Coordinates of C-alpha atoms in Angstrom, one line a residue:
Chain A
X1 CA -34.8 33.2 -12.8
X2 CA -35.9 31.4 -9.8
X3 CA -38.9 31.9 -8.7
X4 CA -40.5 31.8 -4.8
X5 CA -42.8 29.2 -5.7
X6 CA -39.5 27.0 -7.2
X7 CA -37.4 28.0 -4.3
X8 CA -39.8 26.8 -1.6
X9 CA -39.9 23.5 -3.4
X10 CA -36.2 23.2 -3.7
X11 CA -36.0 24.0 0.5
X12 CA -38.8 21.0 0.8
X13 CA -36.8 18.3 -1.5
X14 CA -34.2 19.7 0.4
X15 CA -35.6 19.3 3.9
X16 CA -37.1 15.8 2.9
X17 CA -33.5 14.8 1.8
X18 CA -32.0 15.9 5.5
X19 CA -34.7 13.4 6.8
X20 CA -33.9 10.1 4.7
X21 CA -32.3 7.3 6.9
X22 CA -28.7 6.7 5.7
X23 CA -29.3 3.7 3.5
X24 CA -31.4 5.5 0.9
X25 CA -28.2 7.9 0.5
X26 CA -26.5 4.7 0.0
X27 CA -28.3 3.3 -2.2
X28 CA -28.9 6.0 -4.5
X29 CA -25.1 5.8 -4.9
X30 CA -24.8 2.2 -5.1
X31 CA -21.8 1.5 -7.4
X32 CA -23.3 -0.2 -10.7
X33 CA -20.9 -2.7 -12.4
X34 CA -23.3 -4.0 -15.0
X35 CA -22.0 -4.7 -18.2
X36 CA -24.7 -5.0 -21.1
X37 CA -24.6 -6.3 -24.7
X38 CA -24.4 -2.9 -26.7
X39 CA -22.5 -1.1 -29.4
X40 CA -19.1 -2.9 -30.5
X41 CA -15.8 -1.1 -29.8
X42 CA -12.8 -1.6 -31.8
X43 CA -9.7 -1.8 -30.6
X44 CA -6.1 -1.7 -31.9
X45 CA -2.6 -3.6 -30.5
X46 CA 1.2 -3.1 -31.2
X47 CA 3.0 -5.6 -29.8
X48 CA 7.1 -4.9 -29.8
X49 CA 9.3 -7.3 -29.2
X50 CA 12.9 -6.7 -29.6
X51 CA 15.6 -9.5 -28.2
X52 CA 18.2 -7.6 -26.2
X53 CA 21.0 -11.1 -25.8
X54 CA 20.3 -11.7 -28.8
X55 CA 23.2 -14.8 -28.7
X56 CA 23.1 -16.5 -32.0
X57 CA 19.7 -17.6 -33.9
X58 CA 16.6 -16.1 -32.3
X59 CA 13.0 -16.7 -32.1
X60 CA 9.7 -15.4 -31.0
X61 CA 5.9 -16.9 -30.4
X62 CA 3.4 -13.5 -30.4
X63 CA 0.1 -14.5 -29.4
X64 CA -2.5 -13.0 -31.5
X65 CA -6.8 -12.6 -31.2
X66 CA -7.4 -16.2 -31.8
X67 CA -11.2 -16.2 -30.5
X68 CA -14.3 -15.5 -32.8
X69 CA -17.7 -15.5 -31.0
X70 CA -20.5 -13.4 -32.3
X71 CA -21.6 -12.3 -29.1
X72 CA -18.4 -10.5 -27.9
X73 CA -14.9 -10.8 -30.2
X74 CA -14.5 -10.4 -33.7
X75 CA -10.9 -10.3 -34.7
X76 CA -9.6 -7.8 -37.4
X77 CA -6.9 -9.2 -38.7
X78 CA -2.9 -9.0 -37.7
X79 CA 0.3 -6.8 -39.5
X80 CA 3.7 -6.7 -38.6
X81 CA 6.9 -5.5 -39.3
X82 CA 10.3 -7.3 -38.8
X83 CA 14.2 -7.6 -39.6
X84 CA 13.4 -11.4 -39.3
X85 CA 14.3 -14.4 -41.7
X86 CA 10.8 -15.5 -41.6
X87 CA 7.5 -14.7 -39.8
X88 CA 4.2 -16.5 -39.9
X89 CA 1.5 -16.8 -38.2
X90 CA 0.5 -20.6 -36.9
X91 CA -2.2 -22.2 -35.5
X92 CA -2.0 -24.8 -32.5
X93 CA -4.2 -28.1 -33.8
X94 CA -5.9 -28.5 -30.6
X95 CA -7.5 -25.5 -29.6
X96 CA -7.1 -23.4 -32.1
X97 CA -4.5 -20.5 -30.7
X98 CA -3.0 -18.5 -33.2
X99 CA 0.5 -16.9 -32.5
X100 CA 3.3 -14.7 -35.0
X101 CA 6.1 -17.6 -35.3
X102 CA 9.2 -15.0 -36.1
X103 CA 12.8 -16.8 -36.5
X104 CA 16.1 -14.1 -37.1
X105 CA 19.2 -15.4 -38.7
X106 CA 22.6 -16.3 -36.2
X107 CA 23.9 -12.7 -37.4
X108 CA 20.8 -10.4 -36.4
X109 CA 22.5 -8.2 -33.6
X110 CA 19.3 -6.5 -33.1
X111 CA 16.2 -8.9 -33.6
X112 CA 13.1 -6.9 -33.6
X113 CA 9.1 -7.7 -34.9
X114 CA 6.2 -5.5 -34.1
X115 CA 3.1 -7.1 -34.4
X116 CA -0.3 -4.7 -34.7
X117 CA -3.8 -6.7 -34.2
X118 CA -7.2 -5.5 -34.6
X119 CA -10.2 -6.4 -32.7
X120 CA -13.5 -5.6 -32.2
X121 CA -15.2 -6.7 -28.5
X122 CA -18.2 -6.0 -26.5
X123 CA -19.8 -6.4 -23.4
X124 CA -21.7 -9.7 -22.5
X125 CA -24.7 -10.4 -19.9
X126 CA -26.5 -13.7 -20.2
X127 CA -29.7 -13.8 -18.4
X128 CA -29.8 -17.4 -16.7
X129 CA -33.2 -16.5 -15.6
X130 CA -34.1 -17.1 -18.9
X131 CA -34.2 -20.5 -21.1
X132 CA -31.9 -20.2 -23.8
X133 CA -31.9 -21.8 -27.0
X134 CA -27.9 -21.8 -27.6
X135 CA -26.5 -24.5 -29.7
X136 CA -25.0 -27.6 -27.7
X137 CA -21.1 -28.2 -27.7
X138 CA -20.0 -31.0 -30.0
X139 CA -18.8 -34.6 -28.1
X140 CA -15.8 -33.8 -29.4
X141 CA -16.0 -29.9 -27.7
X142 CA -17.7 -31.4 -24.8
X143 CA -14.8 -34.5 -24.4
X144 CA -11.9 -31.0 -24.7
X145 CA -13.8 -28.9 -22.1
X146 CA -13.9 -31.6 -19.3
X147 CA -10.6 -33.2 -19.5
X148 CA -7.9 -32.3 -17.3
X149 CA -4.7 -30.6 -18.4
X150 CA -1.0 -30.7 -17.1
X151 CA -2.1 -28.5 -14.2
X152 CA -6.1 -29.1 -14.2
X153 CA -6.4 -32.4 -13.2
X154 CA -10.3 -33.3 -13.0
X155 CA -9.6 -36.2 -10.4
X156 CA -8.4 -36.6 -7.0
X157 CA -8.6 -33.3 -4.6
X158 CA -10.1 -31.7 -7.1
X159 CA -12.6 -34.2 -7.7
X160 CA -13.4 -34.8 -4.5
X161 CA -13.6 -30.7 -3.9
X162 CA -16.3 -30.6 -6.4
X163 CA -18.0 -32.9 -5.1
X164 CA -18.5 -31.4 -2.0
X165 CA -19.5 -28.1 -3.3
X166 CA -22.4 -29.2 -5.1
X167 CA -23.8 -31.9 -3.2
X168 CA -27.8 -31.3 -3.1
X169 CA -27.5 -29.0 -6.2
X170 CA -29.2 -30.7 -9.3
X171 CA -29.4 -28.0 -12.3
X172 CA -26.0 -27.4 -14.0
X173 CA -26.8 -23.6 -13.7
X174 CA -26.9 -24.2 -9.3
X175 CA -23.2 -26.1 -9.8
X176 CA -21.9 -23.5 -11.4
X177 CA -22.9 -21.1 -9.4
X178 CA -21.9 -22.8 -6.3
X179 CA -18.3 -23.3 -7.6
X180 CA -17.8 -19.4 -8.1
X181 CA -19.1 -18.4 -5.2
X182 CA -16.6 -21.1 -3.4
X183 CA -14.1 -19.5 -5.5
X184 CA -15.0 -16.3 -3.9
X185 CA -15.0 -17.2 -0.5
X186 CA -12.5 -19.2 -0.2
X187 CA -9.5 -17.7 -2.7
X188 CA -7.7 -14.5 -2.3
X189 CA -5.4 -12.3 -4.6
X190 CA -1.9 -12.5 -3.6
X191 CA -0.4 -9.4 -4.6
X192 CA 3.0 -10.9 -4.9
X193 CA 2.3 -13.8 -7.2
X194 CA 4.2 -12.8 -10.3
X195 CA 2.2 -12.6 -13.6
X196 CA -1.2 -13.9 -13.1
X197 CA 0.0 -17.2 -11.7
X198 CA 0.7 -20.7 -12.6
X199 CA -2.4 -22.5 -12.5
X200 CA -1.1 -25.7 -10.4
X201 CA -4.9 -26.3 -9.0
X202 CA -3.9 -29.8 -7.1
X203 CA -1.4 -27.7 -5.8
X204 CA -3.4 -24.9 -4.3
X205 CA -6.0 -27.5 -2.9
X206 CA -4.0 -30.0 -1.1
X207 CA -1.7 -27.2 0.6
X208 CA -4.6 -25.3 1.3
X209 CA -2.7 -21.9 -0.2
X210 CA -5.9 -20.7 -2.5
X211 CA -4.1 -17.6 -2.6
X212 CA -2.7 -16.6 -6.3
X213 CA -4.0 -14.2 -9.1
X214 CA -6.0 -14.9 -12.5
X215 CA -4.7 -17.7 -13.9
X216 CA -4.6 -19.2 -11.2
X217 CA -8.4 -18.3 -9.5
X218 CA -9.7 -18.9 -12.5
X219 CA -8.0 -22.0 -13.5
X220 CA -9.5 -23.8 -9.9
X221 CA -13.1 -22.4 -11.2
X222 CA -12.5 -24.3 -14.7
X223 CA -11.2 -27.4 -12.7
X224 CA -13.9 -27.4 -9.9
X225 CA -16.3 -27.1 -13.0
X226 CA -15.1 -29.5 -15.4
X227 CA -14.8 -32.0 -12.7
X228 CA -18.1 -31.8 -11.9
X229 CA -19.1 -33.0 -15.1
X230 CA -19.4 -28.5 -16.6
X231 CA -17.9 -28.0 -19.7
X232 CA -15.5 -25.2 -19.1
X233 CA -12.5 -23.4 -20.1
X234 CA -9.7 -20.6 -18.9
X235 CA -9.6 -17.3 -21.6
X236 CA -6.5 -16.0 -21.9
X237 CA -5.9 -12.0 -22.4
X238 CA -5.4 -8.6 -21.6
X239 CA -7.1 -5.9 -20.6
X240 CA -7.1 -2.9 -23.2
X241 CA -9.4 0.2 -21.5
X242 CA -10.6 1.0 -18.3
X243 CA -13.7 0.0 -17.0
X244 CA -16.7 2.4 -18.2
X245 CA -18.5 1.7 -14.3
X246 CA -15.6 3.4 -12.7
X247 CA -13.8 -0.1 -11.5
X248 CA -10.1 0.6 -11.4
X249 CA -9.0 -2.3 -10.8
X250 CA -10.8 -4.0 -13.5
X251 CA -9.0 -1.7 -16.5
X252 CA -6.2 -1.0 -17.8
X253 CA -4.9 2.4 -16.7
X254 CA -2.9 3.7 -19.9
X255 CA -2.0 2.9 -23.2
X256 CA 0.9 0.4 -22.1
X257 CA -1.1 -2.5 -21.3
X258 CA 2.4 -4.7 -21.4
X259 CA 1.3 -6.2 -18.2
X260 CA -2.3 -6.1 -18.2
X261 CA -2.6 -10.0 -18.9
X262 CA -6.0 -11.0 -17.0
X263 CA -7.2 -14.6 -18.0
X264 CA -11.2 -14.9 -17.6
X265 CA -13.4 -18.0 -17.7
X266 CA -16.1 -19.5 -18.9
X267 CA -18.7 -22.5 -18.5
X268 CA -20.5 -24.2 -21.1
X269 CA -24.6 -24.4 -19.8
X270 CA -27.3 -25.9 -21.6
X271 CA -29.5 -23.4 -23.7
X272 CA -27.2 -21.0 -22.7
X273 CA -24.2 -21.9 -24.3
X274 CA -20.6 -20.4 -22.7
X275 CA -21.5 -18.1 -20.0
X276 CA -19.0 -15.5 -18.5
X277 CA -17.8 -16.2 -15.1
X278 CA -14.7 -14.4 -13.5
X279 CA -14.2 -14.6 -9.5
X280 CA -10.5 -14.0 -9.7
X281 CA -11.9 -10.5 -10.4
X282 CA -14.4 -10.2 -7.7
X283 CA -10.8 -11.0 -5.3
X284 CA -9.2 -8.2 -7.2
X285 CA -11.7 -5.7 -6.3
X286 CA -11.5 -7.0 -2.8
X287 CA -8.1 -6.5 -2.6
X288 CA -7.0 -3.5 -5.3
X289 CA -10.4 -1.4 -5.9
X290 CA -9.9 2.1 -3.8
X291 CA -9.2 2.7 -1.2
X292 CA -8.3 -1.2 -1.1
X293 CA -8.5 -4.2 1.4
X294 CA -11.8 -4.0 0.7
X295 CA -14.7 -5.7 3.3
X296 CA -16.5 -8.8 0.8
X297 CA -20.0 -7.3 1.5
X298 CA -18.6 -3.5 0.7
X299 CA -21.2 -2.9 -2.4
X300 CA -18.5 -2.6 -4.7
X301 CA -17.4 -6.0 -4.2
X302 CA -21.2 -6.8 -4.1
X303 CA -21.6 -5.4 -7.5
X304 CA -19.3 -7.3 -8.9
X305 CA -19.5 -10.6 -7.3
X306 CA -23.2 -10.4 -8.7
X307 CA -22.3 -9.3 -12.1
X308 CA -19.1 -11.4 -12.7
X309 CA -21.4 -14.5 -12.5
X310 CA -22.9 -14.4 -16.0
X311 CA -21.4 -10.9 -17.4
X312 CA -18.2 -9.4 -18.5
X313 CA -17.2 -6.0 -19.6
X314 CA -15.5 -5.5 -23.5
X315 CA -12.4 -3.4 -22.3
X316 CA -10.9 -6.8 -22.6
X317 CA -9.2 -9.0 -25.0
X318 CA -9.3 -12.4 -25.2
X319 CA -6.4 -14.0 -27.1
X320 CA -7.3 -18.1 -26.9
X321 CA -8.3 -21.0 -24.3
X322 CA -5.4 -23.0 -25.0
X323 CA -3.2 -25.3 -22.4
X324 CA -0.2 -26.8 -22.7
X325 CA 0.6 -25.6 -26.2
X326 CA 3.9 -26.8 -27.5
X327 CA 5.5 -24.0 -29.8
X328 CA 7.1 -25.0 -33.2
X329 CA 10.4 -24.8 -33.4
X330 CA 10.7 -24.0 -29.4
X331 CA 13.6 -25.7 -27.3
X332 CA 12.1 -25.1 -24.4
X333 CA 8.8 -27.3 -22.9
X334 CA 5.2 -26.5 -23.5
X335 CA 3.1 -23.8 -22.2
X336 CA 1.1 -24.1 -19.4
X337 CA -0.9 -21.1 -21.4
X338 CA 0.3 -18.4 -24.3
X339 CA -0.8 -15.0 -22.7
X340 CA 2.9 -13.2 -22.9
X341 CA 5.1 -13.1 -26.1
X342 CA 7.5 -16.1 -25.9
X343 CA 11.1 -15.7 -26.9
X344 CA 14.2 -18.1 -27.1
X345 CA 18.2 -17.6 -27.8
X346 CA 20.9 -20.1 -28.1
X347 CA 21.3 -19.6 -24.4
X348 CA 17.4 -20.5 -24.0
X349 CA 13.9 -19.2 -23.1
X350 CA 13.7 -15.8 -22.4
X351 CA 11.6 -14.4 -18.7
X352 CA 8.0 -13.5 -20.2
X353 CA 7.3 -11.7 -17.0
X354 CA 10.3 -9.8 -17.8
X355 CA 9.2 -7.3 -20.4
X356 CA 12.1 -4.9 -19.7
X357 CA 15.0 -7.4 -20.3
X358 CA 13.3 -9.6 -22.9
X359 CA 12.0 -6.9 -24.1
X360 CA 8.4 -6.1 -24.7
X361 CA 6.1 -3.3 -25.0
X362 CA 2.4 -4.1 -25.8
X363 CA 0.1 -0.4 -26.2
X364 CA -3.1 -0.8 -26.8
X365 CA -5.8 2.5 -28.4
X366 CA -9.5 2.4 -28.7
X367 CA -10.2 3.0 -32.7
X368 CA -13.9 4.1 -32.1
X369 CA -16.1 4.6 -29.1
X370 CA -19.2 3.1 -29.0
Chain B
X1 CA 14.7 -42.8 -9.8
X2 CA 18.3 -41.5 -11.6
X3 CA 17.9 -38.7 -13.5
X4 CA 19.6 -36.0 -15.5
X5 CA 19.3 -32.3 -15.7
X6 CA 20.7 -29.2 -16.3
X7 CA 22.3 -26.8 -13.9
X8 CA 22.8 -23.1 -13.4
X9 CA 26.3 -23.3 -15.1
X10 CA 24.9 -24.9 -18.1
X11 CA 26.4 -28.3 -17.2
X12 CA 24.5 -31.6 -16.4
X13 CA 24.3 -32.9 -13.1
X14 CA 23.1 -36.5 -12.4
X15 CA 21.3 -37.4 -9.2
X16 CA 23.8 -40.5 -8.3
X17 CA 26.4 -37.8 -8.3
X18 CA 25.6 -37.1 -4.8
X19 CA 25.3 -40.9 -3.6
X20 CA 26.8 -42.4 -0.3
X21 CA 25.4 -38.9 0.9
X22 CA 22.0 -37.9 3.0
X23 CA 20.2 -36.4 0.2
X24 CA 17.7 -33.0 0.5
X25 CA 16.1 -33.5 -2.9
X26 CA 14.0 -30.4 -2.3
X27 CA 11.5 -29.5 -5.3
X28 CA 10.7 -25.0 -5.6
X29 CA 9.6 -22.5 -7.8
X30 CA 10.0 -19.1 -7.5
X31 CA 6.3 -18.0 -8.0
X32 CA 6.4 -20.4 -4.7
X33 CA 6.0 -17.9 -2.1
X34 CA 7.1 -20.3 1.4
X35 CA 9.7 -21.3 -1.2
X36 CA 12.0 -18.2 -0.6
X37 CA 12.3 -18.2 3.1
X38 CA 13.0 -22.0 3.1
X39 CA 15.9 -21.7 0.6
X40 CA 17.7 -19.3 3.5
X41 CA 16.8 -22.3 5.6
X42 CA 18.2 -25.2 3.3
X43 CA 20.6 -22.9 3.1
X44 CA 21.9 -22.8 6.6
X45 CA 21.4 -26.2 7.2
X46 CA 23.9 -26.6 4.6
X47 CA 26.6 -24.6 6.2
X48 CA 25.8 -25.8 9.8
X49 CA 26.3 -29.5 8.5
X50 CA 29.8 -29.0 6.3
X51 CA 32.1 -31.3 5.6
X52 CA 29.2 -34.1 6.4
X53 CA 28.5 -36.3 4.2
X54 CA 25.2 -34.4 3.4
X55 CA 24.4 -33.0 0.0
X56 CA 21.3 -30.7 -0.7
X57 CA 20.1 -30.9 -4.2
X58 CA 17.0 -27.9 -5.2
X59 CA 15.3 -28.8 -8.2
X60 CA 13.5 -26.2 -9.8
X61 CA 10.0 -26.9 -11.8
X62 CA 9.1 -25.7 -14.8
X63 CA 10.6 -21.7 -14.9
X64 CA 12.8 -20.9 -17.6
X65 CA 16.8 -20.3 -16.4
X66 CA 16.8 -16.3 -16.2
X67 CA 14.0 -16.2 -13.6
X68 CA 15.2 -18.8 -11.6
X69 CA 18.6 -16.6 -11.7
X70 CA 16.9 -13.7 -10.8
X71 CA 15.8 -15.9 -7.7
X72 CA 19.3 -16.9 -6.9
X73 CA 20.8 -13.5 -7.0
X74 CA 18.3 -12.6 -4.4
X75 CA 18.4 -15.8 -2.5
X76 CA 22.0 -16.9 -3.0
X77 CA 22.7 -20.7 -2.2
X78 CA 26.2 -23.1 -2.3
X79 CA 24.6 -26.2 -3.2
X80 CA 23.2 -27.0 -6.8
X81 CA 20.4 -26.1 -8.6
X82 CA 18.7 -28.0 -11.0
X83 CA 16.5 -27.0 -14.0
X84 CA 13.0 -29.6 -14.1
X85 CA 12.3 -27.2 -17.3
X86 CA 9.2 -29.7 -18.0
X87 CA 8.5 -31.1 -14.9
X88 CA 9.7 -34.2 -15.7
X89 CA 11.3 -35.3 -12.4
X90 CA 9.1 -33.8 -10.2
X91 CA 6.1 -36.0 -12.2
X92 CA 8.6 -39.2 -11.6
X93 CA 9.0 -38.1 -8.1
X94 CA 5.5 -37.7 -7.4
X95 CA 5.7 -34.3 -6.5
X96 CA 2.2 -32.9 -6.1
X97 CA 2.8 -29.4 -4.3
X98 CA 6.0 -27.0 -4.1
X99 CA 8.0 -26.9 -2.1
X100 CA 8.5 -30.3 -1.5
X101 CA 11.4 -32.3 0.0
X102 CA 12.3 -35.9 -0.2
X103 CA 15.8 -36.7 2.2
X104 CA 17.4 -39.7 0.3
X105 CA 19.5 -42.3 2.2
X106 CA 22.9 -42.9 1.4
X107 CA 21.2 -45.6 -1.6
X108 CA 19.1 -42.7 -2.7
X109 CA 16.1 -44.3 -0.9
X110 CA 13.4 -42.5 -0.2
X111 CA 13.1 -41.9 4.1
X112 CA 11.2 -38.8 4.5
X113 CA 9.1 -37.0 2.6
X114 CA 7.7 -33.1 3.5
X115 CA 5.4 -31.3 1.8
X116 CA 5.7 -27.6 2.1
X117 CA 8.1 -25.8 4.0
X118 CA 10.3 -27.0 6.5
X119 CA 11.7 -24.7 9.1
X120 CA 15.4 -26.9 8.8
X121 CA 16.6 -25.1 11.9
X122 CA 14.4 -26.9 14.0
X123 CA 16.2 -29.0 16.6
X124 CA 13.7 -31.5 15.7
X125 CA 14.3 -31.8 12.7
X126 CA 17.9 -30.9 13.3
X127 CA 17.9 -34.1 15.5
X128 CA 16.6 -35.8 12.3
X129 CA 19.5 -34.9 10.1
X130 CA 21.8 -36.3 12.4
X131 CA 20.8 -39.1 13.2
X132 CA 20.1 -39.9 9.8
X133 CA 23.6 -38.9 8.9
X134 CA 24.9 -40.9 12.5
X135 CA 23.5 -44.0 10.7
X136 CA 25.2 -43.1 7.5
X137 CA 28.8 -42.5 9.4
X138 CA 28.1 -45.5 11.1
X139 CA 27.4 -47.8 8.3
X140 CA 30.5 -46.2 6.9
X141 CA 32.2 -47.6 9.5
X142 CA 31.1 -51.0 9.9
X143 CA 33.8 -53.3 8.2

């Protein structure tokens, strides 16, 4: 029962609301995109790949969780099922990407393999307020996470870019930071890039087009960075959940998640070891995150320009960091990256970024909630 | 710089298959977005100059055959395209941004070079084309 004495309080919170000027209304519902290290989730994969042309002897490359790091991925181990010849899972030397090699016989009409992978993930914040006491990266790791690939060169434009976005910054933590919020500024999603892009940073840079998705946002972050002397590297992935703050366009809406690929990225800091960074999402939310075309200081966008430098939320999967991986037994050239099942017939390499004539599904199902 | 490739129809086509021609050696990818619109270009360049002796050769980088199909059936052209499957020729060519378009002389030397796209109905560089292929005719006919 309410009583008078309650009432009149409720009318004076009330009446003291009416009063507020309309930024405290706005900041009590500030959006929040804050992902913090918490409970693990575990998640589950199918990956199904069935060759449609099948045209005499067949073959398929099924990238699988090839990342262990015990702050935010733990993989849980990979089944599958097949009317292949042979299937087995490889590892590229380099970098360490693992991938379901499955070859079918000249008379398979209907080549099929579906691949289930578990994994366990988890959100990550690093506090670079703080001094860390993270192990250091091998020469060897260091040497592999500053060295240019086919399509991130460390030299020329995009040596000479870097340089000019960190002039006058001397911590490692300030460079970094400079080069994602250049990223930010100066990129933009292009909703008609297919897939998450290319990657072809010289590209981007000398014709001035910094328009592109993920992998290929990202991949100017991990260039910018590496040629200014950062340790960094491109994750490759999918998303597997939506996002618990709300973000649409940083989840995946459903179950099929066969073209949720998002690369992320990360830079290697001393004392703080590899730190999360993703400003190809910060230009998704500009562009995709309701009502859309959003305004870069719209507080959503604000939320997650701040978090994205240093944080990342677990509805994600990250597969491997590899470049230019050459595929056994492949007729075709290297990978710029492995982030979409591979496939070749006689007649040659299949259209990842066509699931629904290669064909591919890819569902993915929370196991338990945190 | 000769090279060899494969072409839509599963053939081989050499690059000193088109000499004694102009050459538009133009380098795309579909991901490429300025690439579409200038293949319609190329493309009517190529009728508007037929039966000269002018050959354009696209040379796609790096995409595997049934996208770049996919392209073609959207973006139909008459002249042939080339599969760079691992960028091979576009590295021995230099090419450091799509599109990009080198116009060969009748010796398959380099004379121009554009990076990006080319709007190849204009009369300037209309007036380019023919008097590049003026020269050619000419030296044609020079005993």
């Amino acid at each position: 029962m309410t009583t008078r004495r309650q009432f009149l309080s409720t009318m004076a919170a009330l009446s003291a609301a009416s009063t507020l000027p309309q930024s405290a209304f706005a900041q009590a519902s500030a959006p929040v995109f804050a992902p913090r290290p918490g409970s693990w989730r575990n998640f589950q994969l199918v990956t199904r790949l069935e060759i449609a042309a099948a045209d005499g002897r067949a073959q398929a490359w099924v990238p699988l969780p090839s990342l262990t790091e015990s702050e935010w991925i733990r993989p849980g181990g990979n089944e599958w099922t097949t009317n292949a010849g042979s299937a087995e899972v490889r590892r590229d030397d380099k970098y360490g990407a693992q991938f379901l090699h499955v070859e079918w016989a000249a008379g398979e009409k209907a080549p099929v393999v579906e691949v289930t992978s578990r994994f366990a993930s988890r959100d990550r914040a690093v506090d670079l307020a703080k001094p860390g006491n993270a192990p250091a990266l091998s020469e060897a790791e260091r040497r592999l996470y500053t060295e240019g690939t086919d399509l991130i060169p460390v030299d020329g434009i995009v040596k000479e870019t870097a340089g000019r976005i960190t002039t006058g910054k001397t911590t490692d933590i300030d460079k970094a930071r400079a080069i994602y919020e250049w990223v930010v500024d100066n990129t933009f999603r292009n909703a008609a890039t297919r897939g998450c892009g290319i990657g072809d940073i010289a590209a981007m840079l000398k014709t001035g087009n910094l328009g592109g998705k993920c992998a290929d946002l990202n991949a100017l972050y991990v260039g910018l960075a590496r040629a200014a002397g950062l340790p960094a590297r491109d994750v490759y992935g999918l998303r597997v959940a939506p996002s618990r703050f709300g973000y649409k366009s940083l989840g995946a809406g459903s179950e099929i998640v066969t073209k949720a690929q998002h690369c992320r990225a990360e830079v290697h800091l001393s004392g703080h070891g590899w730190v999360p960074v993703d400003p190809a999402d910060v230009r998704k939310v500009v562009l995709e995150e309701p009502p859309g075309k959003l305004a870069i200081d719209d507080a959503k966008v604000v939320a997650a320009r701040h978090a994205l430098f240093g944080a990342w939320e677990g509805n994600w999967l990250g597969y491997n960091a590899a470049h230019d991986l050459t595929l056994p037994g492949a007729k075709g050239p290297k990978l710029e990256f492995l982030m979409y099942p591979q496939a070749e017939t006689a007649a040659g390499r299949l259209d990842c970024l066509d699931p629904d004539t290669f064909k591919y599904t890819i569902r993915a199902k929370e196991l338990t909630a945190a | 710089m000769e090279f060899t490739l494969e072409n839509m129809a599963g053939g081989r086509a050499q690059l000193s298959e088109f000499r004694h021609r102009i050459v538009l050696l133009h380098f795309f990818a579909t991901w490429c977005e300025p690439c579409r619109a200038e293949m319609a270009s190329l493309q009517n360049l190529f009728e508007r100059h037929a039966g000269r002796p002018l050959a354009i050769v696209a040379v796609n980088v790096a995409e595997v055959k049934p996208r770049v199909e996919r392209f073609l059936a959207a973006n139909p052209v008459s002249f042939p395209v080339l599969l760079d499957s691992d960028r091979t020729v576009a590295r021995a060519w230099r090419v450091a941004a799509l599109p990009t378009t080198i116009i060969l002389d009748a010796q398959s030397v380099p004379v121009l070079i554009a990076e990006g796209d080319v709007d190849w109905g204009h009369p300037d560089i209309d007036a380019k084309i023919k008097e590049l292929l003026a020269k050619e005719l000419l030296a044609k006919s020079d005993p």
